[in-house]
CSV table of C-alpha atoms in Angstrom, one decimal:
chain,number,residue,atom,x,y,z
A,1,UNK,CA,-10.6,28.8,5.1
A,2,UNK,CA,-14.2,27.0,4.8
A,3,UNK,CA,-12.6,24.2,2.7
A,4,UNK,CA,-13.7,23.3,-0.8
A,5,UNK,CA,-17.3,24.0,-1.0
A,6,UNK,CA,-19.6,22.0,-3.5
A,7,UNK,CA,-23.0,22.3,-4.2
A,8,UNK,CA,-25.5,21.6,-4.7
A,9,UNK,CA,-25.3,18.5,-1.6
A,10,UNK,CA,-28.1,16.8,-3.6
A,11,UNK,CA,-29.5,17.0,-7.0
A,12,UNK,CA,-32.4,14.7,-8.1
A,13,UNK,CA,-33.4,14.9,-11.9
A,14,UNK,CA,-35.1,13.4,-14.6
A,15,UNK,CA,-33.3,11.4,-17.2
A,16,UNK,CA,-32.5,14.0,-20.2
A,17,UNK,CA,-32.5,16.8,-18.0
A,18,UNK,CA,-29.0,18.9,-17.3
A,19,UNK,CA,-27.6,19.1,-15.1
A,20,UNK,CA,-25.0,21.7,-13.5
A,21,UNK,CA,-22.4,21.3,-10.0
A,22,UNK,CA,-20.4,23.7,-8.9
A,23,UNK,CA,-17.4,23.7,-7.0
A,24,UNK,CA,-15.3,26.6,-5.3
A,25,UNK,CA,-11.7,25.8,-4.4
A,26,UNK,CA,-10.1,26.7,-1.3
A,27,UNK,CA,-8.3,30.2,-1.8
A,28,UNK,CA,-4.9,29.6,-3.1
A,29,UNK,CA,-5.1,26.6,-4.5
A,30,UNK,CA,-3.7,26.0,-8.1
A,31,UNK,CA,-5.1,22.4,-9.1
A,32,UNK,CA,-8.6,21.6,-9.1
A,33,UNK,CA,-10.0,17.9,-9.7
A,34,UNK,CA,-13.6,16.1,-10.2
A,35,UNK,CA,-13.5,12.9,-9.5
A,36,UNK,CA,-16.8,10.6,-9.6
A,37,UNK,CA,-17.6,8.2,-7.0
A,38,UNK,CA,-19.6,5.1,-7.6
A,39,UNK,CA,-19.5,1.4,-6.1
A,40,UNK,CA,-19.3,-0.3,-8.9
A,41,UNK,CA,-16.2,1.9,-10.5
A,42,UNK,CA,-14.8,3.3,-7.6
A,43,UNK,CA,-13.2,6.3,-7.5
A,44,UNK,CA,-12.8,8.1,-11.0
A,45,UNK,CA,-10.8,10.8,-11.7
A,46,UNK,CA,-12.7,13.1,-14.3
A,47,UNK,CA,-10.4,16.2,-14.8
A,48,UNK,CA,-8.7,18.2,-13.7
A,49,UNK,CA,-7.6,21.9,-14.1
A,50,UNK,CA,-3.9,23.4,-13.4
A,51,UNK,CA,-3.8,27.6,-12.9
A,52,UNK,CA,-7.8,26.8,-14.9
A,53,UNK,CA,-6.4,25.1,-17.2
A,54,UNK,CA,-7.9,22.0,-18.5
A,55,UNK,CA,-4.6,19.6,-18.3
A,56,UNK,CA,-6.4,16.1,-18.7
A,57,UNK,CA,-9.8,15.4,-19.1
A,58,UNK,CA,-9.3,11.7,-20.8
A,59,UNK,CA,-11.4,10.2,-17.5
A,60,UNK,CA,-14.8,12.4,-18.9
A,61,UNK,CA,-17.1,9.9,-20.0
A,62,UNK,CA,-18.7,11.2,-23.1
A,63,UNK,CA,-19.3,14.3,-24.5
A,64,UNK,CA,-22.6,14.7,-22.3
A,65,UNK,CA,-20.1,15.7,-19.5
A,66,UNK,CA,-18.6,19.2,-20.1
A,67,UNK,CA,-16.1,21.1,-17.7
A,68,UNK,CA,-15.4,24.9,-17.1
A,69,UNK,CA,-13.0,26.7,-14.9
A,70,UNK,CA,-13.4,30.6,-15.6
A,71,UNK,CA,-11.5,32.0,-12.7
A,72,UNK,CA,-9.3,30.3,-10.1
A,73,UNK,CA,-12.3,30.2,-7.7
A,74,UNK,CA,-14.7,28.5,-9.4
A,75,UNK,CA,-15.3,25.2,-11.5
A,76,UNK,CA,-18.7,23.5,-13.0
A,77,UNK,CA,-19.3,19.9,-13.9
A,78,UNK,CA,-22.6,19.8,-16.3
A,79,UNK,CA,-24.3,17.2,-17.5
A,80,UNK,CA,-26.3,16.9,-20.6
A,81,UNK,CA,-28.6,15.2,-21.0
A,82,UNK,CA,-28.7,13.2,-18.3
A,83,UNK,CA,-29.1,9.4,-17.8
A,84,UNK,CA,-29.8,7.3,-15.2
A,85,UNK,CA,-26.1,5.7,-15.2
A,86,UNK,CA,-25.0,9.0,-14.3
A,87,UNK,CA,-26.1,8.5,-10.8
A,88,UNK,CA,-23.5,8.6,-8.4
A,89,UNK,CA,-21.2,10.8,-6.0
A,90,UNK,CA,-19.1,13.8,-7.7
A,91,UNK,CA,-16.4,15.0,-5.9
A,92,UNK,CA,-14.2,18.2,-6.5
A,93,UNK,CA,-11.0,18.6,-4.7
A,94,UNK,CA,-8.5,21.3,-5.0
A,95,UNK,CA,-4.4,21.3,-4.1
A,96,UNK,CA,-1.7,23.6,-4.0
A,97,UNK,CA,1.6,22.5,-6.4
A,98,UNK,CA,2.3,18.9,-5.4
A,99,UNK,CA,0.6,19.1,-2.0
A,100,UNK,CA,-2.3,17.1,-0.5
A,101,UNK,CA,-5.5,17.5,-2.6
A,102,UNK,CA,-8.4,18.4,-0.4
A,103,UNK,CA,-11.7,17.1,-1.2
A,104,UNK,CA,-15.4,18.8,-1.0
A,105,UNK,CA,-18.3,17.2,0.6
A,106,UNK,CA,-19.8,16.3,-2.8
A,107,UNK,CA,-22.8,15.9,-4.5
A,108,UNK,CA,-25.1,13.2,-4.4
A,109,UNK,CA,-26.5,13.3,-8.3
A,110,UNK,CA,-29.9,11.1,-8.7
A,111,UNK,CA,-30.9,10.5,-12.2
A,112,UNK,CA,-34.2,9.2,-12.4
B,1,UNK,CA,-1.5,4.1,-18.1
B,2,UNK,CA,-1.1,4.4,-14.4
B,3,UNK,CA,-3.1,1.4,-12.4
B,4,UNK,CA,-3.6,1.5,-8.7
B,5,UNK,CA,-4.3,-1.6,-6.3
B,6,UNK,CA,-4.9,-2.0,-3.4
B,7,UNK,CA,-5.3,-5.1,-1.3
B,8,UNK,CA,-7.1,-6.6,0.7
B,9,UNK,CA,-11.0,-4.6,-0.5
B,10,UNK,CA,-12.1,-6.0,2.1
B,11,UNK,CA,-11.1,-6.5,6.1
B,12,UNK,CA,-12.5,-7.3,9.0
B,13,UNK,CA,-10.5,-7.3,12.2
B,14,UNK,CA,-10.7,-7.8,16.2
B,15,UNK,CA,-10.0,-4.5,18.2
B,16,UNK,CA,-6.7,-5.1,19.6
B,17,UNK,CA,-5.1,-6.7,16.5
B,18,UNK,CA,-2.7,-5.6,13.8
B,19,UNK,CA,-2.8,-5.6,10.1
B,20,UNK,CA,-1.4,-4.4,7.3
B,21,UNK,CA,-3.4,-3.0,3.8
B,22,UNK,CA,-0.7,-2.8,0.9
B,23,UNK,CA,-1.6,-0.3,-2.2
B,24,UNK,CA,0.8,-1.4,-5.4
B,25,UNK,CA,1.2,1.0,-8.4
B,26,UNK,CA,2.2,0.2,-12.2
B,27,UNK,CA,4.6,3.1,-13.3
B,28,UNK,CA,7.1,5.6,-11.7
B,29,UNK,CA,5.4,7.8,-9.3
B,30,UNK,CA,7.0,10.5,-6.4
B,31,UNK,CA,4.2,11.1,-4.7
B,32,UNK,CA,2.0,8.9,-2.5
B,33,UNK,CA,-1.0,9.4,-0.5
B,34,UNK,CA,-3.5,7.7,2.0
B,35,UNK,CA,-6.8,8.8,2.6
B,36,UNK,CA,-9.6,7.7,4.7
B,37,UNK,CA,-13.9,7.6,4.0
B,38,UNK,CA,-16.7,7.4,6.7
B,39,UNK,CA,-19.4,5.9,5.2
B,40,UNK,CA,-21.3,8.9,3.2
B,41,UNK,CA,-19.1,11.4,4.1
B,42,UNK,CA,-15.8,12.8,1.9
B,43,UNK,CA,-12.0,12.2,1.5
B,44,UNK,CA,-9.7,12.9,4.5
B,45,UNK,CA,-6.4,12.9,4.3
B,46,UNK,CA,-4.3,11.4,6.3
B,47,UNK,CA,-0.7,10.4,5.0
B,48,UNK,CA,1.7,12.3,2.3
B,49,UNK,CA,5.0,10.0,1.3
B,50,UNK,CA,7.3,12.0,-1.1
B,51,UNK,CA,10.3,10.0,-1.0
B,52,UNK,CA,11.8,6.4,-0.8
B,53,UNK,CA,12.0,4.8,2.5
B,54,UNK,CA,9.7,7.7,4.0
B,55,UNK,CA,7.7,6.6,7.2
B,56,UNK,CA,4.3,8.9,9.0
B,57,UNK,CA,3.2,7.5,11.9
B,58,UNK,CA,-0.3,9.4,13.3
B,59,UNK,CA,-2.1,7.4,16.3
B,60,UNK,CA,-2.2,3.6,15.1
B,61,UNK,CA,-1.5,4.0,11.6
B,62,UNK,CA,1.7,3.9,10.0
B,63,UNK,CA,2.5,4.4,6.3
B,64,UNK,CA,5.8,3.8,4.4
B,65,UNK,CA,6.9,4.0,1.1
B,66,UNK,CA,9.1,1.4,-1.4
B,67,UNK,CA,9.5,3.2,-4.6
B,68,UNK,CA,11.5,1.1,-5.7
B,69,UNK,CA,8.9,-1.8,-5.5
B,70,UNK,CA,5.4,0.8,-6.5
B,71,UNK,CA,4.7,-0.5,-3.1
B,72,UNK,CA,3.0,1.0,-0.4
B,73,UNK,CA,1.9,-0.1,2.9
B,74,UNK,CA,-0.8,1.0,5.5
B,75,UNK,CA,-0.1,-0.5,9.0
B,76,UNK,CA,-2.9,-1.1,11.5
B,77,UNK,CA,-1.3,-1.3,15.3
B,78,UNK,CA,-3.6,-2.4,17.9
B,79,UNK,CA,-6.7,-1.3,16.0
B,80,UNK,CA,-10.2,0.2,17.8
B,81,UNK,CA,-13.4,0.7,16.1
B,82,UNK,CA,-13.1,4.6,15.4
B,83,UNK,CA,-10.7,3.2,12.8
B,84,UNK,CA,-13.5,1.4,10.8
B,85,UNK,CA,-13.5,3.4,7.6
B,86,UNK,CA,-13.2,3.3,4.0
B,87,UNK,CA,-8.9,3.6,3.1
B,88,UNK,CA,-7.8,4.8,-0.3
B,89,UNK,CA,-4.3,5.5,-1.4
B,90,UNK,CA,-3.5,7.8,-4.2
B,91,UNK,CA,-0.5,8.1,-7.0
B,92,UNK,CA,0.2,11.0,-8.6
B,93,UNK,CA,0.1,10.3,-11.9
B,94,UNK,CA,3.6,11.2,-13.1
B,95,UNK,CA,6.7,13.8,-12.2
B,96,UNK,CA,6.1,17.0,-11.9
B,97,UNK,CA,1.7,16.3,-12.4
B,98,UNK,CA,-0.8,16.8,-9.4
B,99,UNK,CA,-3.1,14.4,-11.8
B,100,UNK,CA,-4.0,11.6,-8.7
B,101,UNK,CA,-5.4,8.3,-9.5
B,102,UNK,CA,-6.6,6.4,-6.5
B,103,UNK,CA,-6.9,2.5,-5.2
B,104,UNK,CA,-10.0,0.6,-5.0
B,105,UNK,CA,-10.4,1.3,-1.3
B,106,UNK,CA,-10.0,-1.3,1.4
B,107,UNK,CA,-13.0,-1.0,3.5
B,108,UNK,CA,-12.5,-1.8,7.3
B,109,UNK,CA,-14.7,-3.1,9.6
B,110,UNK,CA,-13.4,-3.3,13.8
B,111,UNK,CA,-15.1,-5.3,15.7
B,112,UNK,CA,-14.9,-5.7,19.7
């Protein structure tokens, strides 16, 4: 299996744009997770979808931030509109049942 | 609400020396996890501990688990520089939820 797959790697926008990542779970996998990484906050955990079902989404932000999980092999974060403060690392990560979750490589998210 | 601590954030140690990072958690968890973060890259993972008492042992890292005390420790045996990284642990949020909240990080730096 490739892994979890994010893209895009990098996404630079202006401030008020949206902005759309995408995440594909490894195959199998029940549970999927965004987390967002910054320095200043660390590692957040945004949601997170069990069998694509939103389960707890009370790390979202605002209601600029807006998740979807139509099928079990495929996820989006979107943002809109975007701000600067939004600037920082998303991760997705997928597990199966109470295993290990496995992360993507991320996406770098520049708001200018 | 879950909380997640870990301590020290910061350590910088002599190859050839041992240390210990500890990772304390507020409520009732089964599941534990450690993961480790090159600088830029993503999430590895490197320890699941499902039980009280349990011990993994991989190369120069040990990790156990005191549910009992919410306490977990990461120990550092004889440490080299490919062991530099960024270490998280993760608590799963409750029973029978794959909802993980992670630790601050301890970032470690290995220096000859």
């Amino acid at each position: 299996d490739a892994g979890v797959i994010q893209s895009p790697r990098h996404e630079v926008t202006e401030m008020g744009q949206e902005v759309t990542l995408r995440c594909k779970p490894i195959s199998g996998h029940n549970s999927l997770f965004w987390y967002r990484q910054t320095m200043m906050r660390g590692l957040e955990l945004l949601i997170y979808f069990n069998n694509n079902v939103p389960i707890d989404d009370s790390g979202m932000p605002e209601d600029r931030f807006s998740a979807k999980m139509p099928n079990a092999s495929f996820s989006t974060l979107k943002i809109q509109p975007s701000e600067p403060r939004d600037s920082a690392v998303y991760f997705c990560a997928s597990s199966l049942g109470q295993g290990r979750a496995f992360f993507g490589q991320g996406t770098r998210l520049t708001v200018v | 609400e879950l909380k997640v601590e870990q301590n020290p954030l910061f350590l910088s140690m002599q190859e050839g020396k041992n240390y210990t990072i500890y990772c304390n958690y507020s409520t009732t968890s089964d599941r534990l996890y450690w993961y480790r973060q090159d600088p830029g890259k993503s999430l590895e993972s490197l320890f699941v501990l499902l039980s009280n008492g349990a011990v993994k042992q991989e190369g120069r890292l040990m990790a156990s688990l005191d549910t009992k005390a919410r306490l977990s420790t990461l120990h550092i045996t004889a440490a080299v520089h490919d062991l530099s990284a960024t270490y998280f642990c993760a608590v799963a949020g409750s029973y029978n939820t794959d909802k993980l909240i992670f630790g601050t990080g301890t970032r470690l730096q290995v220096f000859p």
